[in-house]
């Protein structure tokens, strides 16, 4: 197993709050980190680009203040997600900002992040790369990443289709770094199950949409609460990459969720996506199949405490036989 030293003693639960487009902002990140789990946000959420530096400073100041006021409480490091794709014209500027402020963890998506790894390792930071297959994992290993996020069937956002039982085993055979599992998890028992499969950390996004600190409209949060696993549609139409979305939001946007055409991967353009408010994730809402286990909207600190209790209770039940 490969839990990084940076995380040792700084977590209440072996959990990363996944970066969610639009939704993850400093308030949610600070709430996650001070609750004892890694909080994260996409760099592209900070608009204009100059706002990224302000957000990083806000998060660092918030965590430092919490540490000073609560010296005996664990405070987790935070992460920034970078889309490594030729259409992301902000990548260089965003990475320069992250390196300047020595962001503890960078989560990369899409292309193997060679230059990002070099930049982050220059100051002792970590790079976690998300993948949907062993082939993608191998490319990330070649670049020297510190952790691999196995994005399995049922995850929110740009999810894969493989079972976690299959993908985790395949990656673990070849990788001894941090292995993080994503896909349909929503409670403390799920986190323990991820560890039992061979992962070091769980990766959870959808459950945090329905929190007080999430930057989502009330209708979005409530739709997550009201939806079940069958209410998720898997489509490439909205961004050019296959991902999971709430069927009702797709229907509300004027589409038939049961008859969606394929999207054009060659037209994928993250620069346009962040500028056009009618693009995917603002009007068409992303969520994973774990929404079926979300029953209420809670403050992040209360949610993490509940998950910690579920985690310990599940472990006790298993130990008792």
mmCIF file of C-alpha atoms in Angstrom:
data_model
loop_
_atom_site.group_PDB
_atom_site.id
_atom_site.type_symbol
_atom_site.label_atom_id
_atom_site.label_comp_id
_atom_site.label_asym_id
_atom_site.label_seq_id
_atom_site.Cartn_x
_atom_site.Cartn_y
_atom_site.Cartn_z
ATOM 1 C CA UNK A 1 0.000 0.000 0.000
ATOM 2 C CA UNK A 2 1.138 3.559 -0.568
ATOM 3 C CA UNK A 3 -0.482 6.195 1.646
ATOM 4 C CA UNK A 4 1.746 9.278 1.240
ATOM 5 C CA UNK A 5 3.530 10.600 4.316
ATOM 6 C CA UNK A 6 1.811 13.965 3.759
ATOM 7 C CA UNK A 7 -1.491 12.352 4.716
ATOM 8 C CA UNK A 8 -0.319 10.343 7.699
ATOM 9 C CA UNK A 9 -1.920 11.649 10.875
ATOM 10 C CA UNK A 10 -3.864 14.348 9.025
ATOM 11 C CA UNK A 11 -7.008 12.401 8.130
ATOM 12 C CA UNK A 12 -10.086 11.351 10.052
ATOM 13 C CA UNK A 13 -11.035 9.121 7.156
ATOM 14 C CA UNK A 14 -9.047 7.825 4.167
ATOM 15 C CA UNK A 15 -11.103 9.981 1.820
ATOM 16 C CA UNK A 16 -10.671 12.622 -0.866
ATOM 17 C CA UNK A 17 -13.539 14.926 -1.749
ATOM 18 C CA UNK A 18 -13.447 14.833 -5.538
ATOM 19 C CA UNK A 19 -13.099 18.125 -7.466
ATOM 20 C CA UNK A 20 -16.430 18.999 -9.077
ATOM 21 C CA UNK A 21 -16.845 21.521 -11.867
ATOM 22 C CA UNK A 22 -18.883 24.560 -10.739
ATOM 23 C CA UNK A 23 -19.605 22.999 -7.313
ATOM 24 C CA UNK A 24 -16.222 22.842 -5.556
ATOM 25 C CA UNK A 25 -15.096 26.224 -4.270
ATOM 26 C CA UNK A 26 -13.093 27.417 -1.240
ATOM 27 C CA UNK A 27 -15.988 27.091 1.230
ATOM 28 C CA UNK A 28 -16.423 23.387 0.455
ATOM 29 C CA UNK A 29 -12.676 22.715 0.313
ATOM 30 C CA UNK A 30 -12.065 24.352 3.694
ATOM 31 C CA UNK A 31 -14.995 22.471 5.216
ATOM 32 C CA UNK A 32 -13.678 19.164 3.886
ATOM 33 C CA UNK A 33 -10.079 19.706 5.002
ATOM 34 C CA UNK A 34 -11.035 20.905 8.490
ATOM 35 C CA UNK A 35 -13.363 17.904 8.809
ATOM 36 C CA UNK A 36 -10.340 15.676 8.244
ATOM 37 C CA UNK A 37 -10.548 14.652 4.571
ATOM 38 C CA UNK A 38 -8.716 15.969 1.526
ATOM 39 C CA UNK A 39 -10.711 18.746 -0.130
ATOM 40 C CA UNK A 40 -10.220 19.705 -3.759
ATOM 41 C CA UNK A 41 -11.458 21.969 -6.545
ATOM 42 C CA UNK A 42 -10.880 22.323 -10.310
ATOM 43 C CA UNK A 43 -8.616 25.214 -11.218
ATOM 44 C CA UNK A 44 -11.090 26.080 -13.979
ATOM 45 C CA UNK A 45 -13.738 26.898 -11.370
ATOM 46 C CA UNK A 46 -11.808 30.065 -10.541
ATOM 47 C CA UNK A 47 -12.814 32.634 -13.168
ATOM 48 C CA UNK A 48 -11.090 34.802 -14.267
ATOM 49 C CA UNK A 49 -7.735 33.044 -14.032
ATOM 50 C CA UNK A 50 -6.396 35.635 -11.587
ATOM 51 C CA UNK A 51 -9.010 34.462 -9.075
ATOM 52 C CA UNK A 52 -7.166 31.143 -8.680
ATOM 53 C CA UNK A 53 -4.443 32.787 -6.599
ATOM 54 C CA UNK A 54 -7.047 34.416 -4.364
ATOM 55 C CA UNK A 55 -8.793 31.079 -3.827
ATOM 56 C CA UNK A 56 -5.569 29.287 -2.918
ATOM 57 C CA UNK A 57 -4.695 32.039 -0.439
ATOM 58 C CA UNK A 58 -8.218 31.889 1.030
ATOM 59 C CA UNK A 59 -7.974 28.138 1.523
ATOM 60 C CA UNK A 60 -4.487 28.275 3.042
ATOM 61 C CA UNK A 61 -5.496 31.092 5.399
ATOM 62 C CA UNK A 62 -8.684 29.272 6.405
ATOM 63 C CA UNK A 63 -6.845 26.045 7.188
ATOM 64 C CA UNK A 64 -4.118 27.867 9.094
ATOM 65 C CA UNK A 65 -6.666 29.709 11.210
ATOM 66 C CA UNK A 66 -8.467 26.446 12.001
ATOM 67 C CA UNK A 67 -5.171 24.812 13.017
ATOM 68 C CA UNK A 68 -4.359 27.680 15.379
ATOM 69 C CA UNK A 69 -7.828 27.546 16.956
ATOM 70 C CA UNK A 70 -7.983 23.740 17.064
ATOM 71 C CA UNK A 71 -4.408 22.501 17.557
ATOM 72 C CA UNK A 72 -5.475 18.937 18.439
ATOM 73 C CA UNK A 73 -7.704 18.419 15.389
ATOM 74 C CA UNK A 74 -6.410 16.806 12.180
ATOM 75 C CA UNK A 75 -6.440 19.114 9.158
ATOM 76 C CA UNK A 76 -6.033 17.502 5.756
ATOM 77 C CA UNK A 77 -4.092 19.036 2.855
ATOM 78 C CA UNK A 78 -5.998 20.359 -0.150
ATOM 79 C CA UNK A 79 -5.762 19.595 -3.852
ATOM 80 C CA UNK A 80 -6.269 21.448 -7.123
ATOM 81 C CA UNK A 81 -7.477 19.625 -10.228
ATOM 82 C CA UNK A 82 -5.827 20.433 -13.563
ATOM 83 C CA UNK A 83 -7.254 19.383 -16.938
ATOM 84 C CA UNK A 84 -4.199 18.400 -18.988
ATOM 85 C CA UNK A 85 -5.598 18.899 -22.481
ATOM 86 C CA UNK A 86 -4.550 21.030 -25.429
ATOM 87 C CA UNK A 87 -7.803 23.002 -25.298
ATOM 88 C CA UNK A 88 -7.124 24.096 -21.717
ATOM 89 C CA UNK A 89 -5.332 27.317 -22.567
ATOM 90 C CA UNK A 90 -5.056 28.202 -18.880
ATOM 91 C CA UNK A 91 -2.977 25.187 -17.870
ATOM 92 C CA UNK A 92 0.427 26.889 -17.889
ATOM 93 C CA UNK A 93 -0.774 29.948 -15.950
ATOM 94 C CA UNK A 94 -2.749 27.818 -13.512
ATOM 95 C CA UNK A 95 0.233 25.566 -12.859
ATOM 96 C CA UNK A 96 2.531 28.555 -12.349
ATOM 97 C CA UNK A 97 0.111 29.785 -9.683
ATOM 98 C CA UNK A 98 -0.035 26.368 -8.011
ATOM 99 C CA UNK A 99 3.751 26.020 -8.000
ATOM 100 C CA UNK A 100 4.155 29.560 -6.624
ATOM 101 C CA UNK A 101 1.924 28.680 -3.679
ATOM 102 C CA UNK A 102 3.151 25.079 -3.381
ATOM 103 C CA UNK A 103 -0.278 23.470 -3.567
ATOM 104 C CA UNK A 104 0.146 20.179 -1.652
ATOM 105 C CA UNK A 105 -1.648 17.905 -4.143
ATOM 106 C CA UNK A 106 -2.381 18.303 -7.839
ATOM 107 C CA UNK A 107 -5.027 16.025 -9.359
ATOM 108 C CA UNK A 108 -4.597 15.659 -13.115
ATOM 109 C CA UNK A 109 -7.126 14.503 -15.692
ATOM 110 C CA UNK A 110 -6.976 13.269 -19.312
ATOM 111 C CA UNK A 111 -3.397 13.380 -20.686
ATOM 112 C CA UNK A 112 -0.462 11.797 -18.789
ATOM 113 C CA UNK A 113 0.963 14.753 -16.862
ATOM 114 C CA UNK A 114 4.743 14.625 -17.462
ATOM 115 C CA UNK A 115 5.486 18.357 -17.124
ATOM 116 C CA UNK A 116 3.025 18.720 -14.243
ATOM 117 C CA UNK A 117 4.739 15.936 -12.292
ATOM 118 C CA UNK A 118 8.122 17.606 -12.705
ATOM 119 C CA UNK A 119 6.793 20.971 -11.587
ATOM 120 C CA UNK A 120 4.971 19.640 -8.514
ATOM 121 C CA UNK A 121 7.805 17.378 -7.422
ATOM 122 C CA UNK A 122 10.147 20.400 -7.536
ATOM 123 C CA UNK A 123 8.647 21.630 -4.244
ATOM 124 C CA UNK A 124 7.718 18.274 -2.704
ATOM 125 C CA UNK A 125 4.071 18.158 -3.761
ATOM 126 C CA UNK A 126 2.096 15.124 -4.897
ATOM 127 C CA UNK A 127 0.418 14.329 -8.197
ATOM 128 C CA UNK A 128 -2.604 12.028 -8.413
ATOM 129 C CA UNK A 129 -3.847 11.144 -11.911
ATOM 130 C CA UNK A 130 -7.314 9.828 -12.689
ATOM 131 C CA UNK A 131 -7.736 6.890 -15.089
ATOM 132 C CA UNK A 132 -10.471 4.583 -16.372
ATOM 133 C CA UNK A 133 -8.297 1.686 -17.545
ATOM 134 C CA UNK A 134 -5.023 -0.124 -16.915
ATOM 135 C CA UNK A 135 -3.661 1.280 -20.180
ATOM 136 C CA UNK A 136 -4.175 4.819 -18.917
ATOM 137 C CA UNK A 137 -2.745 3.855 -15.518
ATOM 138 C CA UNK A 138 0.426 2.539 -17.126
ATOM 139 C CA UNK A 139 0.952 5.826 -18.963
ATOM 140 C CA UNK A 140 0.584 7.701 -15.667
ATOM 141 C CA UNK A 141 3.036 5.340 -13.950
ATOM 142 C CA UNK A 142 5.597 6.089 -16.669
ATOM 143 C CA UNK A 143 5.328 9.780 -15.782
ATOM 144 C CA UNK A 144 6.093 9.128 -12.111
ATOM 145 C CA UNK A 145 2.784 10.063 -10.523
ATOM 146 C CA UNK A 146 2.425 9.555 -6.769
ATOM 147 C CA UNK A 147 -1.130 8.258 -6.911
ATOM 148 C CA UNK A 148 -3.602 6.802 -9.372
ATOM 149 C CA UNK A 149 -7.341 7.405 -9.113
ATOM 150 C CA UNK A 150 -9.302 4.467 -10.532
ATOM 151 C CA UNK A 151 -12.521 6.036 -11.809
ATOM 152 C CA UNK A 152 -14.867 3.068 -12.035
ATOM 153 C CA UNK A 153 -18.432 2.387 -13.118
ATOM 154 C CA UNK A 154 -21.056 4.600 -11.546
ATOM 155 C CA UNK A 155 -18.797 7.528 -10.648
ATOM 156 C CA UNK A 156 -20.019 11.051 -11.300
ATOM 157 C CA UNK A 157 -18.512 13.191 -14.024
ATOM 158 C CA UNK A 158 -16.300 11.550 -16.639
ATOM 159 C CA UNK A 159 -16.560 8.014 -15.329
ATOM 160 C CA UNK A 160 -15.324 4.709 -16.673
ATOM 161 C CA UNK A 161 -17.251 1.477 -17.100
ATOM 162 C CA UNK A 162 -15.051 -1.075 -15.348
ATOM 163 C CA UNK A 163 -15.913 -2.782 -12.081
ATOM 164 C CA UNK A 164 -13.756 -1.641 -9.158
ATOM 165 C CA UNK A 165 -13.079 -5.299 -8.363
ATOM 166 C CA UNK A 166 -11.403 -5.619 -11.765
ATOM 167 C CA UNK A 167 -9.595 -2.294 -12.170
ATOM 168 C CA UNK A 168 -8.190 -1.990 -8.651
ATOM 169 C CA UNK A 169 -6.632 -5.469 -8.839
ATOM 170 C CA UNK A 170 -5.110 -4.787 -12.247
ATOM 171 C CA UNK A 171 -3.546 -1.500 -11.177
ATOM 172 C CA UNK A 172 -2.362 -2.786 -7.801
ATOM 173 C CA UNK A 173 -0.419 -5.618 -9.468
ATOM 174 C CA UNK A 174 1.786 -3.020 -11.171
ATOM 175 C CA UNK A 175 1.655 0.029 -8.907
ATOM 176 C CA UNK A 176 2.748 0.375 -5.277
ATOM 177 C CA UNK A 177 1.948 4.079 -4.915
ATOM 178 C CA UNK A 178 -1.258 5.568 -3.563
ATOM 179 C CA UNK A 179 -4.289 3.925 -5.156
ATOM 180 C CA UNK A 180 -7.543 5.850 -4.884
ATOM 181 C CA UNK A 181 -10.937 4.381 -5.779
ATOM 182 C CA UNK A 182 -13.845 6.323 -7.263
ATOM 183 C CA UNK A 183 -17.320 5.078 -8.099
ATOM 184 C CA UNK A 184 -20.738 5.135 -6.382
ATOM 185 C CA UNK A 185 -19.496 5.495 -2.813
ATOM 186 C CA UNK A 186 -21.537 7.540 -0.351
ATOM 187 C CA UNK A 187 -20.953 6.358 3.246
ATOM 188 C CA UNK A 188 -18.324 5.172 5.696
ATOM 189 C CA UNK A 189 -18.906 1.497 4.981
ATOM 190 C CA UNK A 190 -18.107 2.142 1.325
ATOM 191 C CA UNK A 191 -14.777 3.693 2.312
ATOM 192 C CA UNK A 192 -13.827 0.592 4.293
ATOM 193 C CA UNK A 193 -14.881 -1.582 1.347
ATOM 194 C CA UNK A 194 -12.564 0.399 -0.929
ATOM 195 C CA UNK A 195 -9.677 -0.360 1.404
ATOM 196 C CA UNK A 196 -10.641 -4.028 1.534
ATOM 197 C CA UNK A 197 -10.371 -4.134 -2.267
ATOM 198 C CA UNK A 198 -6.816 -2.821 -2.125
ATOM 199 C CA UNK A 199 -7.236 0.946 -2.370
ATOM 200 C CA UNK A 200 -5.526 3.331 0.040
ATOM 201 C CA UNK A 201 -8.126 6.075 -0.230
ATOM 202 C CA UNK A 202 -11.694 6.536 -1.394
ATOM 203 C CA UNK A 203 -12.685 9.335 -3.781
ATOM 204 C CA UNK A 204 -16.170 10.742 -3.348
ATOM 205 C CA UNK A 205 -17.897 13.555 -5.215
ATOM 206 C CA UNK A 206 -21.650 13.102 -5.593
ATOM 207 C CA UNK A 207 -22.303 12.844 -1.851
ATOM 208 C CA UNK A 208 -20.784 16.295 -1.351
ATOM 209 C CA UNK A 209 -23.127 17.940 -3.853
ATOM 210 C CA UNK A 210 -25.832 17.620 -1.196
ATOM 211 C CA UNK A 211 -23.954 19.634 1.432
ATOM 212 C CA UNK A 212 -24.483 23.113 2.792
ATOM 213 C CA UNK A 213 -21.127 24.347 1.457
ATOM 214 C CA UNK A 214 -21.436 23.011 -2.100
ATOM 215 C CA UNK A 215 -21.793 25.718 -4.762
ATOM 216 C CA UNK A 216 -24.871 24.158 -6.352
ATOM 217 C CA UNK A 217 -28.352 25.594 -6.734
ATOM 218 C CA UNK A 218 -30.924 24.160 -4.290
ATOM 219 C CA UNK A 219 -32.707 22.337 -7.127
ATOM 220 C CA UNK A 220 -29.502 20.483 -8.023
ATOM 221 C CA UNK A 221 -28.909 19.399 -4.434
ATOM 222 C CA UNK A 222 -32.496 18.248 -4.076
ATOM 223 C CA UNK A 223 -32.372 16.326 -7.338
ATOM 224 C CA UNK A 224 -29.391 14.362 -6.010
ATOM 225 C CA UNK A 225 -31.396 13.541 -2.879
ATOM 226 C CA UNK A 226 -34.450 12.520 -4.914
ATOM 227 C CA UNK A 227 -32.601 10.410 -7.506
ATOM 228 C CA UNK A 228 -31.717 6.721 -7.543
ATOM 229 C CA UNK A 229 -29.034 4.866 -9.470
ATOM 230 C CA UNK A 230 -31.416 4.276 -12.388
ATOM 231 C CA UNK A 231 -31.879 8.039 -12.701
ATOM 232 C CA UNK A 232 -28.329 8.482 -14.014
ATOM 233 C CA UNK A 233 -27.616 8.606 -17.756
ATOM 234 C CA UNK A 234 -24.181 7.870 -19.274
ATOM 235 C CA UNK A 235 -23.512 10.043 -22.335
ATOM 236 C CA UNK A 236 -20.762 11.762 -24.313
ATOM 237 C CA UNK A 237 -23.114 14.327 -25.863
ATOM 238 C CA UNK A 238 -22.504 17.202 -23.495
ATOM 239 C CA UNK A 239 -18.706 17.371 -23.304
ATOM 240 C CA UNK A 240 -17.379 14.932 -25.901
ATOM 241 C CA UNK A 241 -16.301 12.522 -23.153
ATOM 242 C CA UNK A 242 -18.531 9.858 -21.618
ATOM 243 C CA UNK A 243 -19.899 10.921 -18.261
ATOM 244 C CA UNK A 244 -22.785 10.438 -15.839
ATOM 245 C CA UNK A 245 -25.619 12.969 -15.509
ATOM 246 C CA UNK A 246 -28.940 13.274 -13.726
ATOM 247 C CA UNK A 247 -31.654 12.207 -16.170
ATOM 248 C CA UNK A 248 -34.144 14.768 -14.913
ATOM 249 C CA UNK A 249 -31.748 17.644 -15.578
ATOM 250 C CA UNK A 250 -31.155 16.309 -19.085
ATOM 251 C CA UNK A 251 -34.917 16.159 -19.634
ATOM 252 C CA UNK A 252 -35.375 19.672 -18.230
ATOM 253 C CA UNK A 253 -32.804 20.946 -20.737
ATOM 254 C CA UNK A 254 -34.972 19.673 -23.591
ATOM 255 C CA UNK A 255 -33.285 16.348 -24.372
ATOM 256 C CA UNK A 256 -34.640 12.809 -24.315
ATOM 257 C CA UNK A 257 -32.306 11.087 -21.817
ATOM 258 C CA UNK A 258 -33.149 7.665 -23.262
ATOM 259 C CA UNK A 259 -32.221 8.655 -26.827
ATOM 260 C CA UNK A 260 -29.093 10.782 -26.743
ATOM 261 C CA UNK A 261 -26.703 10.913 -29.729
ATOM 262 C CA UNK A 262 -22.979 10.507 -29.234
ATOM 263 C CA UNK A 263 -20.840 13.567 -28.676
ATOM 264 C CA UNK A 264 -17.799 14.554 -30.716
ATOM 265 C CA UNK A 265 -14.602 14.007 -28.744
ATOM 266 C CA UNK A 266 -12.620 16.043 -31.294
ATOM 267 C CA UNK A 267 -14.767 19.067 -30.473
ATOM 268 C CA UNK A 268 -13.959 18.934 -26.766
ATOM 269 C CA UNK A 269 -12.884 22.428 -25.736
ATOM 270 C CA UNK A 270 -12.389 23.220 -22.072
ATOM 271 C CA UNK A 271 -11.674 26.882 -22.754
ATOM 272 C CA UNK A 272 -15.161 27.313 -24.210
ATOM 273 C CA UNK A 273 -16.763 25.113 -21.560
ATOM 274 C CA UNK A 274 -15.774 27.415 -18.712
ATOM 275 C CA UNK A 275 -16.906 30.537 -20.551
ATOM 276 C CA UNK A 276 -20.293 29.362 -21.760
ATOM 277 C CA UNK A 277 -22.736 29.062 -18.884
ATOM 278 C CA UNK A 278 -25.140 26.945 -20.956
ATOM 279 C CA UNK A 279 -22.532 24.196 -21.324
ATOM 280 C CA UNK A 280 -22.660 20.871 -19.528
ATOM 281 C CA UNK A 281 -22.627 20.858 -15.708
ATOM 282 C CA UNK A 282 -24.413 24.189 -15.283
ATOM 283 C CA UNK A 283 -27.767 23.335 -16.837
ATOM 284 C CA UNK A 284 -27.173 19.596 -17.198
ATOM 285 C CA UNK A 285 -26.109 18.299 -13.830
ATOM 286 C CA UNK A 286 -23.504 15.645 -13.228
ATOM 287 C CA UNK A 287 -23.885 12.976 -10.546
ATOM 288 C CA UNK A 288 -22.935 9.364 -9.973
ATOM 289 C CA UNK A 289 -24.978 6.287 -9.160
ATOM 290 C CA UNK A 290 -24.215 6.826 -5.478
ATOM 291 C CA UNK A 291 -26.965 9.445 -5.489
ATOM 292 C CA UNK A 292 -29.346 6.602 -4.679
ATOM 293 C CA UNK A 293 -27.889 6.511 -1.158
ATOM 294 C CA UNK A 294 -28.096 10.265 -0.548
ATOM 295 C CA UNK A 295 -31.137 11.079 1.554
ATOM 296 C CA UNK A 296 -30.523 14.552 2.950
ATOM 297 C CA UNK A 297 -28.507 17.750 2.673
ATOM 298 C CA UNK A 298 -26.014 18.182 5.524
ATOM 299 C CA UNK A 299 -23.160 20.456 6.578
ATOM 300 C CA UNK A 300 -19.871 18.885 5.495
ATOM 301 C CA UNK A 301 -18.519 18.541 9.039
ATOM 302 C CA UNK A 302 -21.633 16.650 10.146
ATOM 303 C CA UNK A 303 -21.502 14.428 7.072
ATOM 304 C CA UNK A 304 -17.867 13.466 7.654
ATOM 305 C CA UNK A 305 -18.546 12.707 11.322
ATOM 306 C CA UNK A 306 -21.416 10.461 10.276
ATOM 307 C CA UNK A 307 -19.197 8.679 7.751
ATOM 308 C CA UNK A 308 -16.548 8.185 10.416
ATOM 309 C CA UNK A 309 -19.124 6.518 12.670
ATOM 310 C CA UNK A 310 -20.311 4.320 9.790
ATOM 311 C CA UNK A 311 -16.717 3.397 8.983
ATOM 312 C CA UNK A 312 -15.957 2.345 12.570
ATOM 313 C CA UNK A 313 -19.269 0.528 12.986
ATOM 314 C CA UNK A 314 -18.713 -1.456 9.789
ATOM 315 C CA UNK A 315 -15.229 -2.383 10.918
ATOM 316 C CA UNK A 316 -16.546 -3.556 14.303
ATOM 317 C CA UNK A 317 -19.249 -5.685 12.655
ATOM 318 C CA UNK A 318 -16.732 -7.354 10.385
ATOM 319 C CA UNK A 319 -14.349 -8.008 13.273
ATOM 320 C CA UNK A 320 -17.168 -9.572 15.305
ATOM 321 C CA UNK A 321 -17.916 -11.993 12.485
#
